[in-house]
Short mmCIF file of N, CA and C in Angstrom, two decimals:
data_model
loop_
_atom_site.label_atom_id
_atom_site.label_comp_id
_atom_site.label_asym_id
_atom_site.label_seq_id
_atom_site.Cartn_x
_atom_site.Cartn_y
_atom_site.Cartn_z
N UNK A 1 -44.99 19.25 -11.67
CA UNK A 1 -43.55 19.12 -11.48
C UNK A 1 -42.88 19.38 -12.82
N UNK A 2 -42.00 20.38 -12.93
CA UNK A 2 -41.36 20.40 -13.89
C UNK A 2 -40.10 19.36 -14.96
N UNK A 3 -40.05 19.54 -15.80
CA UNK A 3 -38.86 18.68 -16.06
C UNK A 3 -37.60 18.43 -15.52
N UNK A 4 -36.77 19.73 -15.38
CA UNK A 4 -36.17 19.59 -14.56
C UNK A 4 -36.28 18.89 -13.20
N UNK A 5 -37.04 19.15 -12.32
CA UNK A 5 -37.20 18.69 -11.38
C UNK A 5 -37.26 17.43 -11.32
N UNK A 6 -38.02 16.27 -12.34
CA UNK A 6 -38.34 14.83 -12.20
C UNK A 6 -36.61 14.86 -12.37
N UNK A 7 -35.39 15.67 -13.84
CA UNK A 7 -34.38 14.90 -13.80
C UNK A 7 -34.08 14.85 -12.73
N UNK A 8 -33.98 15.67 -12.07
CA UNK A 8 -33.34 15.89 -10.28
C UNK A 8 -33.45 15.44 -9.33
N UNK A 9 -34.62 14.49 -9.36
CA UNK A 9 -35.08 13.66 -8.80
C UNK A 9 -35.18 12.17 -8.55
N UNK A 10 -34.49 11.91 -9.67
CA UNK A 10 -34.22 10.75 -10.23
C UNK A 10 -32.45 9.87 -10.00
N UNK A 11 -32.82 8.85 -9.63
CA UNK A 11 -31.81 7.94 -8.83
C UNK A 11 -30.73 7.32 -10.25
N UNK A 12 -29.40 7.49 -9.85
CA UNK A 12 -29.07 6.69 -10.91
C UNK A 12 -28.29 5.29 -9.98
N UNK A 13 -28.56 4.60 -10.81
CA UNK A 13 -27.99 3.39 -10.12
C UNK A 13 -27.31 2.60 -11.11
N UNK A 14 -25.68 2.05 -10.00
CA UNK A 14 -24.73 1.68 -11.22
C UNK A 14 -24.84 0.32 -10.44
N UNK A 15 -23.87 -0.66 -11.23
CA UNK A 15 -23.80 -2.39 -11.16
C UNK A 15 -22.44 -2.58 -11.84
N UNK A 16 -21.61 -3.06 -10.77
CA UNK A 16 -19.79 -3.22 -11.45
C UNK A 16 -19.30 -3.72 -10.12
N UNK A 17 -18.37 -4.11 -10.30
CA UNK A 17 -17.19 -5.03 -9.74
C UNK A 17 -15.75 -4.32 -9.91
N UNK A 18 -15.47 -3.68 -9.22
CA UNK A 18 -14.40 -2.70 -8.99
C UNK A 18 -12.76 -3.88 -9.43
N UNK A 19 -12.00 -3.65 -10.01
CA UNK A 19 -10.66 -3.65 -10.20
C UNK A 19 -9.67 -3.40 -9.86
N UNK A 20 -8.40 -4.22 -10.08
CA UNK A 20 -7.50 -3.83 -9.83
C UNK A 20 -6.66 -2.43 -10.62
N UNK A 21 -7.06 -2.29 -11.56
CA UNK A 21 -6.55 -0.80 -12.52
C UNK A 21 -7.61 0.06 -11.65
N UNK A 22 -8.82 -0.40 -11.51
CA UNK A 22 -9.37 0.90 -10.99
C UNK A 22 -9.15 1.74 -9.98
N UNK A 23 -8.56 0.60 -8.88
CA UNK A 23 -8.20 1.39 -7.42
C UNK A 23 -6.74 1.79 -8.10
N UNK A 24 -5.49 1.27 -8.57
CA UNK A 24 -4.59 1.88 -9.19
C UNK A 24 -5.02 3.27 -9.90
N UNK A 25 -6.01 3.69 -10.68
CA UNK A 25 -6.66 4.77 -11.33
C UNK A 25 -6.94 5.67 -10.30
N UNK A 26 -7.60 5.64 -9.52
CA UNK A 26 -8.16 6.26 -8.32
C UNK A 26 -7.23 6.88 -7.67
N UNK A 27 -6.31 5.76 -6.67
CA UNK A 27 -5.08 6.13 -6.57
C UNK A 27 -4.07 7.36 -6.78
N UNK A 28 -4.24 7.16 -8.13
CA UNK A 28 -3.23 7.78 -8.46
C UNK A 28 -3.82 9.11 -9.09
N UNK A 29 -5.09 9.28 -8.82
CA UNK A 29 -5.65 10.37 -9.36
C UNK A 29 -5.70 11.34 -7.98
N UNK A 30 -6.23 10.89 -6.90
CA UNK A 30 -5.80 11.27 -5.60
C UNK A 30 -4.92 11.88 -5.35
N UNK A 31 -3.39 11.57 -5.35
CA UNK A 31 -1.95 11.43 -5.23
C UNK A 31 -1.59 13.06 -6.16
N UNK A 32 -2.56 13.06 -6.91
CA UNK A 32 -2.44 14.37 -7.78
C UNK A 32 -2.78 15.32 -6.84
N UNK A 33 -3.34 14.97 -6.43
CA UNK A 33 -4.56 16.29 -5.23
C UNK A 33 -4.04 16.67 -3.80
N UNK A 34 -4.02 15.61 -3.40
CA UNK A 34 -3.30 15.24 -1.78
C UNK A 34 -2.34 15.48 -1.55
N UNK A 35 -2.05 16.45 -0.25
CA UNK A 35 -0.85 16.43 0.51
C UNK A 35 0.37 15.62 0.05
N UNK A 36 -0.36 14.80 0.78
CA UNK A 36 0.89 13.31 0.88
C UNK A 36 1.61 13.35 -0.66
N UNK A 37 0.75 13.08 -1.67
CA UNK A 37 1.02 12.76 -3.21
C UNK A 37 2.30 13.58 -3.27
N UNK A 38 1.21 15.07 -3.12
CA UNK A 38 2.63 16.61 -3.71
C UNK A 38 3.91 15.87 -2.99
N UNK A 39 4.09 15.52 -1.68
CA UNK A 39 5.04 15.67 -0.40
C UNK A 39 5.94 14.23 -1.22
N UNK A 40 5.23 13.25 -1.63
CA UNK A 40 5.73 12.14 -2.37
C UNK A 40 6.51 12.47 -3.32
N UNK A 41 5.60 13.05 -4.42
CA UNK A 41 6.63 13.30 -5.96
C UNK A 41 7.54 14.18 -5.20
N UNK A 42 7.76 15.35 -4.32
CA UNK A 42 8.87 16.08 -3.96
C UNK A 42 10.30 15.35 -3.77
N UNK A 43 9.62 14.82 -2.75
CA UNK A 43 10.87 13.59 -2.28
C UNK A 43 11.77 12.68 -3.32
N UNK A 44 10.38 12.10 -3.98
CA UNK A 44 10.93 11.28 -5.03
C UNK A 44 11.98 12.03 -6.26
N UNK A 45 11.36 13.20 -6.07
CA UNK A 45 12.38 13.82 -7.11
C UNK A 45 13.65 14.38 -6.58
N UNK A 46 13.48 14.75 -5.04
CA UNK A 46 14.74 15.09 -4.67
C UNK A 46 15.62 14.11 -4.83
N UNK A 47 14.88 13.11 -4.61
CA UNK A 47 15.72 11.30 -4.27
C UNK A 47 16.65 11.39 -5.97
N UNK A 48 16.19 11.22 -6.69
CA UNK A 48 16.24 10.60 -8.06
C UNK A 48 17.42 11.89 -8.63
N UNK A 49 17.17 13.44 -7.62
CA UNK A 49 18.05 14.47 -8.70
C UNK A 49 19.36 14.17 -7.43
N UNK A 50 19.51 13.79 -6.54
CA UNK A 50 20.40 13.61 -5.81
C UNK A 50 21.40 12.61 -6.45
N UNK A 51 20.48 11.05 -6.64
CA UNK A 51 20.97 10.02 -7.63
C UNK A 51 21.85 10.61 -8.73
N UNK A 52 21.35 11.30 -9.50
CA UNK A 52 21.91 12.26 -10.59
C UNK A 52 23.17 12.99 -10.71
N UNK A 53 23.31 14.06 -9.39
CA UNK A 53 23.76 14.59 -8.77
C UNK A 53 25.15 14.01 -8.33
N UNK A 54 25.08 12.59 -7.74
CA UNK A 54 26.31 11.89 -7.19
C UNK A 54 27.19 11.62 -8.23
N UNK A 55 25.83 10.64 -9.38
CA UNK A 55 26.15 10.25 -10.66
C UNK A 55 27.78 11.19 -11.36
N UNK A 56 27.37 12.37 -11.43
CA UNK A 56 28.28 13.46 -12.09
C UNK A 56 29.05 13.62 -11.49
N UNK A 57 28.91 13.56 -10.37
CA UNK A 57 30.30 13.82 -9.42
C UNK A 57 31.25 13.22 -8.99
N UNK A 58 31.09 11.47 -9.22
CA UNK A 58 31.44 10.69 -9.41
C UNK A 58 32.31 10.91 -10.55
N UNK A 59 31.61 10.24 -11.86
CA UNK A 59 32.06 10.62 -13.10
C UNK A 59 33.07 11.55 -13.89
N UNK A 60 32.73 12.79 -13.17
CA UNK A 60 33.38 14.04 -13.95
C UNK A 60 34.52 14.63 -12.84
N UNK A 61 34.42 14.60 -11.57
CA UNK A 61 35.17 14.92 -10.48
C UNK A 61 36.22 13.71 -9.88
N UNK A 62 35.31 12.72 -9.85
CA UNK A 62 36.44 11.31 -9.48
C UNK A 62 35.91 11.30 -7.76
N UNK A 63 34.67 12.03 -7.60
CA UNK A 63 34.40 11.70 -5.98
C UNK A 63 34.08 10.36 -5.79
N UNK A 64 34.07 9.67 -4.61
CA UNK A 64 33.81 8.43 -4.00
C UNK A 64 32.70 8.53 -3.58
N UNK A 65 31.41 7.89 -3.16
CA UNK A 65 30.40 8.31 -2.58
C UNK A 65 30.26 6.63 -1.88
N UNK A 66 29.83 6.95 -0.65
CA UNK A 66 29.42 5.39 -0.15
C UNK A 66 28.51 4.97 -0.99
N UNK A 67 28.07 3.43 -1.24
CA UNK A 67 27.45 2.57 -2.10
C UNK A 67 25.80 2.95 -1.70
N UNK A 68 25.98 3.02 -0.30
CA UNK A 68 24.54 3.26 0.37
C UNK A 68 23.50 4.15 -0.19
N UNK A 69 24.40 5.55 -0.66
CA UNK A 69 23.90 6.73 -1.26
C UNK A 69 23.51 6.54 -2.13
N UNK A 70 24.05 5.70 -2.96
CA UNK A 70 23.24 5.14 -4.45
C UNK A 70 22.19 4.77 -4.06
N UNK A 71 22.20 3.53 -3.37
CA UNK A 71 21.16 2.48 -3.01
C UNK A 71 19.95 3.20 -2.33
N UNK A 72 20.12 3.92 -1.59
CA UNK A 72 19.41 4.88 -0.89
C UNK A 72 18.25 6.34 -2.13
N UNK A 73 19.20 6.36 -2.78
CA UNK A 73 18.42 7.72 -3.72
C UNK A 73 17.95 6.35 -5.16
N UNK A 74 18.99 5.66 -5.34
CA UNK A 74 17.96 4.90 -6.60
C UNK A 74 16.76 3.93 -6.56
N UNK A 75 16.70 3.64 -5.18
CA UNK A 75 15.47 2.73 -4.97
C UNK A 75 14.56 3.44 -3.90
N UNK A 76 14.56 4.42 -3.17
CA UNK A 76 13.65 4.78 -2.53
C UNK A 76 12.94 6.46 -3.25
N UNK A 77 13.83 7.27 -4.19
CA UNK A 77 13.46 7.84 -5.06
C UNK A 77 11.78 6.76 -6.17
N UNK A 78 12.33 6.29 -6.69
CA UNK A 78 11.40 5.32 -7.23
C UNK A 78 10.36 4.84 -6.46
N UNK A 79 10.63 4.65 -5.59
CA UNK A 79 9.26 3.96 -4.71
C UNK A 79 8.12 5.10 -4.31
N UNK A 80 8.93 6.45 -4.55
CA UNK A 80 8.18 7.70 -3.60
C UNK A 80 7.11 7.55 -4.69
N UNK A 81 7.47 7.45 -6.11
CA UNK A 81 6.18 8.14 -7.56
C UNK A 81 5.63 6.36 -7.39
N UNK A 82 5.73 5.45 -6.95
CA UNK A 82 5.26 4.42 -7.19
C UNK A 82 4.49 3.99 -6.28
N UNK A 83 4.33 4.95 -4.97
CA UNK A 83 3.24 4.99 -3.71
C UNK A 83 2.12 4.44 -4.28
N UNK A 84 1.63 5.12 -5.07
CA UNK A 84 -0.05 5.08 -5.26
C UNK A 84 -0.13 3.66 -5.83
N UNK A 85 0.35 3.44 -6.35
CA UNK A 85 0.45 1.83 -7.29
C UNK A 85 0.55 0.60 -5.71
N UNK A 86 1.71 0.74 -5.37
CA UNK A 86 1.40 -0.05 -4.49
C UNK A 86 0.66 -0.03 -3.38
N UNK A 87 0.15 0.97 -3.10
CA UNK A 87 -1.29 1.53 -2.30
C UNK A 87 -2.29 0.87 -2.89
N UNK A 88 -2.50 1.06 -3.93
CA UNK A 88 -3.60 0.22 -4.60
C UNK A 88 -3.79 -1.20 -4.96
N UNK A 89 -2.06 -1.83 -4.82
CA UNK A 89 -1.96 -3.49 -4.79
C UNK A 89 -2.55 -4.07 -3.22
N UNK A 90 -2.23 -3.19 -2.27
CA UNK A 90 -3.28 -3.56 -1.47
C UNK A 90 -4.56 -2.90 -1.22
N UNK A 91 -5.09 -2.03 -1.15
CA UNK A 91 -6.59 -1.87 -1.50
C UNK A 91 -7.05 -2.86 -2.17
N UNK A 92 -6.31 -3.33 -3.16
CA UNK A 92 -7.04 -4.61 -4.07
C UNK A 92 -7.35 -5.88 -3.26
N UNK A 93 -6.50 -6.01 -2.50
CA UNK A 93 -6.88 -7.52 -1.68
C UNK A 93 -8.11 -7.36 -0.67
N UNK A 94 -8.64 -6.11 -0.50
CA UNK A 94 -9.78 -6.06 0.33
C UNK A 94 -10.56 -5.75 -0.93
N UNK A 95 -10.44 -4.94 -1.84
CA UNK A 95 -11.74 -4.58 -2.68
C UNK A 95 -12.40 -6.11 -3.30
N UNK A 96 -11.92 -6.94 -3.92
CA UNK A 96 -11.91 -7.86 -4.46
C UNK A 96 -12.63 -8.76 -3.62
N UNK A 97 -12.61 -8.69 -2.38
CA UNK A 97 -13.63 -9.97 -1.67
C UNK A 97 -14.85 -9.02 -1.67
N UNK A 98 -15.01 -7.67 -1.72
CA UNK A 98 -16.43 -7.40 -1.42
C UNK A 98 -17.22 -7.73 -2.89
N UNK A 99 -16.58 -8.30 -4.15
CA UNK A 99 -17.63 -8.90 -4.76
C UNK A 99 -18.59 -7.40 -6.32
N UNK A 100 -19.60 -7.66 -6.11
CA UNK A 100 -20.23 -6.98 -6.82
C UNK A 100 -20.94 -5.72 -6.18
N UNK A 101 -20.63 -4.45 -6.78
CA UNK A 101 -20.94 -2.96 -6.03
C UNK A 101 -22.46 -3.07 -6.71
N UNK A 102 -23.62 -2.76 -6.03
CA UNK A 102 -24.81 -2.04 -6.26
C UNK A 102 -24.57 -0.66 -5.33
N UNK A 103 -24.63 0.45 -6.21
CA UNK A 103 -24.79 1.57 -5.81
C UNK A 103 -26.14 2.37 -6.34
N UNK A 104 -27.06 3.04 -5.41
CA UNK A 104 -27.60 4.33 -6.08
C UNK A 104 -27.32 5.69 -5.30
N UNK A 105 -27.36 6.24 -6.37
CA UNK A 105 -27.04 7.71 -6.21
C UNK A 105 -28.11 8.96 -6.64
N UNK A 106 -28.44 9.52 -5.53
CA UNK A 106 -29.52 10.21 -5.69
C UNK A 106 -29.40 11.41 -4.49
N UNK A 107 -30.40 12.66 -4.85
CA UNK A 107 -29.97 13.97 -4.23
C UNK A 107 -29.67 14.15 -2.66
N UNK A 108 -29.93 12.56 -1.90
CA UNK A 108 -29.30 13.04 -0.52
C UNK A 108 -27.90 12.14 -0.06
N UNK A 109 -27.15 11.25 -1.55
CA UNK A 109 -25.93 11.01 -1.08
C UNK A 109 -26.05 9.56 -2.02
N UNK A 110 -25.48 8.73 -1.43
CA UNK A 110 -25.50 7.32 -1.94
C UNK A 110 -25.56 6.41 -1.20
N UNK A 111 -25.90 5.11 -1.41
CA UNK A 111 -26.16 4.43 -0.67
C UNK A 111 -25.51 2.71 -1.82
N UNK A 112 -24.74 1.93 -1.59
CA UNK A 112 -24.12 1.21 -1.62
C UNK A 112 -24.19 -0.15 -0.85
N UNK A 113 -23.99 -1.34 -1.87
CA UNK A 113 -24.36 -2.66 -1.03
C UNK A 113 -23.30 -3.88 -2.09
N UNK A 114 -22.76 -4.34 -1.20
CA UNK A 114 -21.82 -5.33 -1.58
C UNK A 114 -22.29 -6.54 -1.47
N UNK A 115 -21.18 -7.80 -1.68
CA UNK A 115 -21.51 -8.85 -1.56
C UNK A 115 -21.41 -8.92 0.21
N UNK A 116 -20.23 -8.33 0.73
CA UNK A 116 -20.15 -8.79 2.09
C UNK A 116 -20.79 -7.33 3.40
N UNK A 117 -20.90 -6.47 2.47
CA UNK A 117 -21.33 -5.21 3.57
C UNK A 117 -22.23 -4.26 2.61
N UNK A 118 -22.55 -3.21 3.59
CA UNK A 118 -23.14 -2.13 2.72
C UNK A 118 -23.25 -1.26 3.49
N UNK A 119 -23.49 0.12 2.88
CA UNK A 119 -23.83 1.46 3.27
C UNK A 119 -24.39 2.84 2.98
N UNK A 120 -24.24 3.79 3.34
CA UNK A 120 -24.30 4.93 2.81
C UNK A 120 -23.48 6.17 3.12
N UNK A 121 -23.52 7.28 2.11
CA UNK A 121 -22.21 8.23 2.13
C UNK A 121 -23.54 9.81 1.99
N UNK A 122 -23.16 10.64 2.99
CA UNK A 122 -23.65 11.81 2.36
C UNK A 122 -22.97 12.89 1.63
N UNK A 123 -23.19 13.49 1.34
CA UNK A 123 -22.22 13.95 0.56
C UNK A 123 -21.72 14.95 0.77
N UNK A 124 -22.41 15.35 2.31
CA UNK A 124 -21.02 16.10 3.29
C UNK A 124 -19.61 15.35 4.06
N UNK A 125 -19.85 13.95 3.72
CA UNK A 125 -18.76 13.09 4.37
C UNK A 125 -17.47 12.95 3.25
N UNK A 126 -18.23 13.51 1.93
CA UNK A 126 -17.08 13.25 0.82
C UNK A 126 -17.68 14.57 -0.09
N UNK A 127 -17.21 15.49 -0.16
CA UNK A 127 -17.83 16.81 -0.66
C UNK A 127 -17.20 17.26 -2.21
N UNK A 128 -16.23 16.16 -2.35
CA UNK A 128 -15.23 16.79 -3.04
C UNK A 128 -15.23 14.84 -4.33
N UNK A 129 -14.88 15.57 -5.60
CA UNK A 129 -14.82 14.44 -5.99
C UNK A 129 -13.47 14.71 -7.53
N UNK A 130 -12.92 13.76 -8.26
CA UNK A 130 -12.29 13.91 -9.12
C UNK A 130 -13.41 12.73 -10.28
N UNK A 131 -12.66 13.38 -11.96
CA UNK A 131 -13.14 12.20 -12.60
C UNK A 131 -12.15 11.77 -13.39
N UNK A 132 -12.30 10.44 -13.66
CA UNK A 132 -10.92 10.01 -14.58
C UNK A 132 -11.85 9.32 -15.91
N UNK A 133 -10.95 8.66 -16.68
CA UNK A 133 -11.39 8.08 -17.60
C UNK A 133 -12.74 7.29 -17.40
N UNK A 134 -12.56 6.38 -16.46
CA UNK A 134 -13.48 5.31 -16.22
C UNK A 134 -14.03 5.33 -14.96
N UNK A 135 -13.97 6.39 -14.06
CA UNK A 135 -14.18 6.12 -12.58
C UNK A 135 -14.67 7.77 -12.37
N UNK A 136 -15.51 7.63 -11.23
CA UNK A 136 -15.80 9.15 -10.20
C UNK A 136 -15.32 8.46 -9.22
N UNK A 137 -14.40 9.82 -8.43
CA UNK A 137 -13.84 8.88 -7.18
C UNK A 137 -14.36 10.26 -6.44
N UNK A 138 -15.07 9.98 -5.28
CA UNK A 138 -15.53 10.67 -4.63
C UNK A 138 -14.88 10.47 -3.22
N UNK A 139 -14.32 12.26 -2.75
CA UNK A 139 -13.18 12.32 -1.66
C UNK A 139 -13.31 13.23 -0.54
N UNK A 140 -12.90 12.68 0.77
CA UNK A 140 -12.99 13.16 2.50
C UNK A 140 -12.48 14.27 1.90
N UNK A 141 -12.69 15.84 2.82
CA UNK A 141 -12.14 17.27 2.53
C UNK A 141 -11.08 17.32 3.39
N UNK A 142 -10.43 16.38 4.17
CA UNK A 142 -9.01 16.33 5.14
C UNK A 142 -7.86 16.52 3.66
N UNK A 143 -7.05 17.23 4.33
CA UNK A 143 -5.65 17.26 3.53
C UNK A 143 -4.89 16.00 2.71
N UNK A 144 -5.42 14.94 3.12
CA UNK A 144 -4.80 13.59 2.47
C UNK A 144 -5.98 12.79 2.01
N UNK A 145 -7.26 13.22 1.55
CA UNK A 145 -7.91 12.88 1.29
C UNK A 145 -7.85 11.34 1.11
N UNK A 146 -8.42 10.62 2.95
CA UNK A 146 -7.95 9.74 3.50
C UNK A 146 -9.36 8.35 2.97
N UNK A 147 -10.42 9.57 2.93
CA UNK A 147 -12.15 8.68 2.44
C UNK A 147 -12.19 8.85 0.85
N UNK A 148 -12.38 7.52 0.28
CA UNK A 148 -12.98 7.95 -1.14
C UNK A 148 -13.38 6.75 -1.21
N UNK A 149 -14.66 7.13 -2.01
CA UNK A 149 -15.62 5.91 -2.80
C UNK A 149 -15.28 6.00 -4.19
N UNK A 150 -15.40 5.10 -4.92
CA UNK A 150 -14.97 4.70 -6.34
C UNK A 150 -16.50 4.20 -7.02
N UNK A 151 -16.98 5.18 -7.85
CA UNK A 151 -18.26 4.84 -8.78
C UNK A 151 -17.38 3.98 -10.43
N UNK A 152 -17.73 3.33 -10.48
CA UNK A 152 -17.23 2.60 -11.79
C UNK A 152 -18.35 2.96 -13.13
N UNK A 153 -17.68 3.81 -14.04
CA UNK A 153 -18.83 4.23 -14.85
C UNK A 153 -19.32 3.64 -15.94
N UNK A 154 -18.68 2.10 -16.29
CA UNK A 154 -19.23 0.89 -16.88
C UNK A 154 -20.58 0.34 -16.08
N UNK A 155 -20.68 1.07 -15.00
CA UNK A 155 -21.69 0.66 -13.73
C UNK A 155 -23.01 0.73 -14.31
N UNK A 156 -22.96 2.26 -15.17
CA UNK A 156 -24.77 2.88 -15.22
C UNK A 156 -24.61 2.34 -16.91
N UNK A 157 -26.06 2.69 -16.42
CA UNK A 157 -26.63 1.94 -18.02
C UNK A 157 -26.74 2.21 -19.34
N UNK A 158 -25.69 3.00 -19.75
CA UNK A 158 -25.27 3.79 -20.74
C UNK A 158 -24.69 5.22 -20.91
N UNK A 159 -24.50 5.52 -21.58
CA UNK A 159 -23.85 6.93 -21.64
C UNK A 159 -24.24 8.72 -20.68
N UNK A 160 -25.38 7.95 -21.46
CA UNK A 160 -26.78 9.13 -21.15
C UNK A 160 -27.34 9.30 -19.43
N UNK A 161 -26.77 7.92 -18.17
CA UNK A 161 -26.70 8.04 -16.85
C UNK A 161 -25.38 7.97 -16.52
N UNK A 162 -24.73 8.45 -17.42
CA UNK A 162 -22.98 8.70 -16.70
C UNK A 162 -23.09 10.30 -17.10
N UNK A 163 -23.95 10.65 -17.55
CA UNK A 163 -23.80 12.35 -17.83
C UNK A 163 -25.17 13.02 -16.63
N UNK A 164 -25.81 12.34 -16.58
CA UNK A 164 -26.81 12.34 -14.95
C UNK A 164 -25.98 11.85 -13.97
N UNK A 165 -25.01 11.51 -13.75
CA UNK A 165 -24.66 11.16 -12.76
C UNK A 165 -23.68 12.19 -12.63
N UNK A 166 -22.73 12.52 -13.52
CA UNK A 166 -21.82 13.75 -13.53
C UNK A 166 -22.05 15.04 -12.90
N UNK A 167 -23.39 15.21 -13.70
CA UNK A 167 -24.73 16.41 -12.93
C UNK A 167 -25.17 16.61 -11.45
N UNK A 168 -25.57 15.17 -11.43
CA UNK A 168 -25.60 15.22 -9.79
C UNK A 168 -24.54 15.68 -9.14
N UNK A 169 -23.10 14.46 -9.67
CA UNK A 169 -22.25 15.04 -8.31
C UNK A 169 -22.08 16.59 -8.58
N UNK A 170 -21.80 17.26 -9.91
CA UNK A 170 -21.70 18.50 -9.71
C UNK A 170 -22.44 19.52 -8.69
N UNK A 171 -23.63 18.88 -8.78
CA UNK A 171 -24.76 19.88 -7.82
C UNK A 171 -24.42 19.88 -6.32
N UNK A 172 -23.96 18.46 -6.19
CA UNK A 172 -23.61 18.26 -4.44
C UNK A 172 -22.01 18.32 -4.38
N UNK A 173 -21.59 18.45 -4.97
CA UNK A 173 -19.88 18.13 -4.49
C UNK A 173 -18.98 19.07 -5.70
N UNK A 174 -18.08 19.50 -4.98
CA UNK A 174 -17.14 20.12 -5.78
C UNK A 174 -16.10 19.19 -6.73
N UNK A 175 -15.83 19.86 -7.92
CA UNK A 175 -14.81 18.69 -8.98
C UNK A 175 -13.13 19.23 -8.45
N UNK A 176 -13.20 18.63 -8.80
CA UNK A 176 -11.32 18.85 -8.58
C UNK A 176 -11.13 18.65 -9.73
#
């Protein structure tokens, strides 16, 4: 067996307790990618240049605008870029009871075990993955990339199985 081959062969397995920044991280790394996200910041910015928009016209013209229109473009503008955040304040209230993630990851997918459940993912069910600072978030190929698992890369056991693990997903899954 060649060298290569044993690396290729070889399981990496992480140990972490997922966060509240992390699903916020994830989140919002998603939101970059996804339908929904683009369709979000659109809105939100129409919202916020509308806000703007009244602002001046108000101001410089002397128009009246109902109060609503404010209220309407200055707080729901804001909420559109702030989706993912509060998407992730609740994801947190379920991530948080499952406790401590044991994951391994190895060439036919992963397989995952919590404090309260467990499972496995192949890696035709999530084909697609992003990386952020501290996280691989691995994601469903639907338009709103609706499935994702969150690898925490404080998980593996040093540097040197977060760059085997990088490898892997490269081999099975596309990066975004």
């Amino acid at each position: 067996m060649s060298a290569e081959a044993d690396v290729h062969g070889q399981a990496v397995d992480l140990r972490f307790r997922l966060t509240a920044q992390d699903c916020s991280q994830a989140l919002w790394a998603r939101a970059r990618i996804g339908r929904e996200g683009r369709r979000q910041r659109l809105l939100g910015g129409l919202l916020l240049g509308l806000l703007a928009v009244l602002c001046v016209l108000e101001a410089g013209l002397g128009l009246d605008f109902p109060l609503m229109m404010y209220v309407a473009a200055g707080v729901v503008g804001p909420l559109m870029f702030l989706a993912p955040w509060l998407t992730a304040r609740q994801l947190w209230g379920y991530v948080k009871r499952q406790g401590e993630s044991r994951v391994r990851v190895d060439e036919n997918g992963l397989t995952a075990a919590m404090d309260h459940s467990s499972g496995s993912v192949s890696w035709a069910a999530q084909p697609r993955y992003l990386e952020t600072r501290d996280l691989f978030v691995l994601l469903s190929d639907d338009r709103n990339a609706t499935g994702l698992t969150l690898l925490a890369k404080r998980g593996a056991a040093g540097p040197a199985e977060v760059d085997r693990l990088r490898e892997t997903l490269d081999r099975h899954l596309t990066r975004l």
